[in-house]
Amino acid sequence: MESSFAKNRKGILLMILSSVCVCIGQLFWKLSATEGLSFMIVGFVFYALGALIMLVAYKYGSLSVLQPMLSLNYIFTIFLAAFVLGEVITPTKLAGILVITVSVVLIGGGDR
């Protein structure tokens, strides 16, 4: 498992950064409904940046390891919604976060 993480480390880190950028972009899109066009433009910039980082990430790791990392978007979205929009993190959401995290770790460590 450790060798897989070491082999794909740069790609994994870039994929995590990509997920964060995409989630921030989506948050700005949501906020643009009340805050205006400038928030929508910032959202597009973050989303595009996330997409570009994702493309670069594929250069530094195995597709079978990196593609499932996009599931982290759901986790980041839950936390952003809680901290920025005041949404509640329910026990069901916590269970989902746990399942996604364990799955990503197992898949990330399974490259041979």
mmCIF file of C-alpha atoms in Angstrom:
data_model
loop_
_atom_site.group_PDB
_atom_site.id
_atom_site.type_symbol
_atom_site.label_atom_id
_atom_site.label_comp_id
_atom_site.label_asym_id
_atom_site.label_seq_id
_atom_site.Cartn_x
_atom_site.Cartn_y
_atom_site.Cartn_z
ATOM 1 C CA MET A 1 0.000 0.000 0.000
ATOM 2 C CA GLU A 2 2.785 2.437 0.890
ATOM 3 C CA SER A 3 4.541 1.849 -2.415
ATOM 4 C CA SER A 4 1.366 2.788 -4.287
ATOM 5 C CA PHE A 5 1.063 6.040 -2.342
ATOM 6 C CA ALA A 6 4.737 6.801 -2.925
ATOM 7 C CA LYS A 7 4.452 6.062 -6.658
ATOM 8 C CA ASN A 8 1.344 8.218 -7.096
ATOM 9 C CA ARG A 9 2.037 10.861 -4.408
ATOM 10 C CA LYS A 10 2.316 13.872 -6.680
ATOM 11 C CA GLY A 11 -0.755 12.857 -8.672
ATOM 12 C CA ILE A 12 -2.759 12.250 -5.496
ATOM 13 C CA LEU A 13 -1.826 15.635 -4.045
ATOM 14 C CA LEU A 14 -2.696 17.372 -7.305
ATOM 15 C CA MET A 15 -6.010 15.520 -7.450
ATOM 16 C CA ILE A 16 -6.858 16.648 -3.908
ATOM 17 C CA LEU A 17 -6.009 20.233 -4.862
ATOM 18 C CA SER A 18 -8.164 19.849 -7.958
ATOM 19 C CA SER A 19 -11.098 18.664 -5.843
ATOM 20 C CA VAL A 20 -10.744 21.626 -3.490
ATOM 21 C CA CYS A 21 -10.685 24.093 -6.408
ATOM 22 C CA VAL A 22 -13.742 22.513 -8.040
ATOM 23 C CA CYS A 23 -15.695 22.590 -4.764
ATOM 24 C CA ILE A 24 -14.790 26.229 -4.158
ATOM 25 C CA GLY A 25 -15.893 27.010 -7.701
ATOM 26 C CA GLN A 26 -19.238 25.312 -7.112
ATOM 27 C CA LEU A 27 -19.652 27.207 -3.839
ATOM 28 C CA PHE A 28 -19.118 30.503 -5.643
ATOM 29 C CA TRP A 29 -21.719 29.473 -8.225
ATOM 30 C CA LYS A 30 -24.179 28.839 -5.405
ATOM 31 C CA LEU A 31 -23.364 32.184 -3.805
ATOM 32 C CA SER A 32 -23.733 33.976 -7.138
ATOM 33 C CA ALA A 33 -27.509 33.531 -6.886
ATOM 34 C CA THR A 34 -27.531 36.170 -4.145
ATOM 35 C CA GLU A 35 -24.186 37.918 -4.554
ATOM 36 C CA GLY A 36 -24.109 38.595 -8.287
ATOM 37 C CA LEU A 37 -22.197 37.963 -11.470
ATOM 38 C CA SER A 38 -18.722 38.493 -10.013
ATOM 39 C CA PHE A 39 -19.173 35.434 -7.789
ATOM 40 C CA MET A 40 -20.181 33.382 -10.805
ATOM 41 C CA ILE A 41 -17.047 34.454 -12.689
ATOM 42 C CA VAL A 42 -14.833 33.605 -9.699
ATOM 43 C CA GLY A 43 -16.594 30.233 -9.557
ATOM 44 C CA PHE A 44 -15.772 29.554 -13.206
ATOM 45 C CA VAL A 45 -12.132 30.489 -12.587
ATOM 46 C CA PHE A 46 -11.823 28.080 -9.654
ATOM 47 C CA TYR A 47 -13.636 25.318 -11.533
ATOM 48 C CA ALA A 48 -11.419 25.753 -14.601
ATOM 49 C CA LEU A 49 -8.314 25.797 -12.418
ATOM 50 C CA GLY A 50 -9.461 22.550 -10.792
ATOM 51 C CA ALA A 51 -10.019 20.954 -14.195
ATOM 52 C CA LEU A 52 -6.545 21.983 -15.388
ATOM 53 C CA ILE A 53 -4.896 20.698 -12.225
ATOM 54 C CA MET A 54 -6.763 17.415 -12.676
ATOM 55 C CA LEU A 55 -5.387 17.032 -16.202
ATOM 56 C CA VAL A 56 -1.848 17.638 -14.941
ATOM 57 C CA ALA A 57 -2.380 15.171 -12.089
ATOM 58 C CA TYR A 58 -3.005 12.334 -14.534
ATOM 59 C CA LYS A 59 0.571 12.758 -15.729
ATOM 60 C CA TYR A 60 1.872 11.864 -12.266
ATOM 61 C CA GLY A 61 -0.101 8.781 -11.333
ATOM 62 C CA SER A 62 -2.124 5.811 -12.422
ATOM 63 C CA LEU A 63 -5.607 6.525 -13.738
ATOM 64 C CA SER A 64 -7.034 3.661 -11.670
ATOM 65 C CA VAL A 65 -5.744 5.362 -8.508
ATOM 66 C CA LEU A 66 -6.357 9.008 -9.350
ATOM 67 C CA GLN A 67 -9.843 8.887 -10.868
ATOM 68 C CA PRO A 68 -11.495 7.590 -7.662
ATOM 69 C CA MET A 69 -9.868 10.507 -5.802
ATOM 70 C CA LEU A 70 -12.544 12.710 -7.364
ATOM 71 C CA SER A 71 -14.916 11.199 -4.786
ATOM 72 C CA LEU A 72 -13.268 13.548 -2.304
ATOM 73 C CA ASN A 73 -15.381 16.298 -3.892
ATOM 74 C CA TYR A 74 -18.337 15.033 -1.857
ATOM 75 C CA ILE A 75 -16.409 15.325 1.405
ATOM 76 C CA PHE A 76 -15.120 18.815 0.646
ATOM 77 C CA THR A 77 -18.600 19.903 -0.412
ATOM 78 C CA ILE A 78 -20.124 18.722 2.873
ATOM 79 C CA PHE A 79 -17.555 20.665 4.900
ATOM 80 C CA LEU A 80 -17.820 23.812 2.772
ATOM 81 C CA ALA A 81 -21.611 23.703 3.039
ATOM 82 C CA ALA A 82 -21.364 23.367 6.809
ATOM 83 C CA PHE A 83 -18.787 26.097 7.378
ATOM 84 C CA VAL A 84 -19.906 28.628 4.773
ATOM 85 C CA LEU A 85 -23.616 27.990 4.305
ATOM 86 C CA GLY A 86 -24.398 26.780 7.817
ATOM 87 C CA GLU A 87 -25.702 23.373 6.774
ATOM 88 C CA VAL A 88 -25.757 20.623 9.385
ATOM 89 C CA ILE A 89 -23.470 17.600 9.171
ATOM 90 C CA THR A 90 -25.759 14.731 10.142
ATOM 91 C CA PRO A 91 -24.685 11.279 11.331
ATOM 92 C CA THR A 92 -25.634 9.944 7.898
ATOM 93 C CA LYS A 93 -23.294 12.437 6.249
ATOM 94 C CA LEU A 94 -20.535 11.474 8.695
ATOM 95 C CA ALA A 95 -21.045 7.820 7.781
ATOM 96 C CA GLY A 96 -20.799 8.765 4.104
ATOM 97 C CA ILE A 97 -17.588 10.693 4.748
ATOM 98 C CA LEU A 98 -16.133 7.643 6.497
ATOM 99 C CA VAL A 99 -17.091 5.282 3.669
ATOM 100 C CA ILE A 100 -15.664 7.607 1.006
ATOM 101 C CA THR A 101 -12.441 8.161 2.956
ATOM 102 C CA VAL A 102 -11.843 4.454 3.549
ATOM 103 C CA SER A 103 -12.643 3.660 -0.088
ATOM 104 C CA VAL A 104 -10.264 6.298 -1.429
ATOM 105 C CA VAL A 105 -7.464 5.100 0.867
ATOM 106 C CA LEU A 106 -7.969 1.459 -0.132
ATOM 107 C CA ILE A 107 -8.095 2.275 -3.838
ATOM 108 C CA GLY A 108 -5.153 4.664 -3.580
ATOM 109 C CA GLY A 109 -3.093 1.967 -1.915
ATOM 110 C CA GLY A 110 -4.043 -0.770 -4.345
ATOM 111 C CA ASP A 111 -1.962 0.155 -7.385
ATOM 112 C CA ARG A 112 0.267 -2.707 -8.531
#
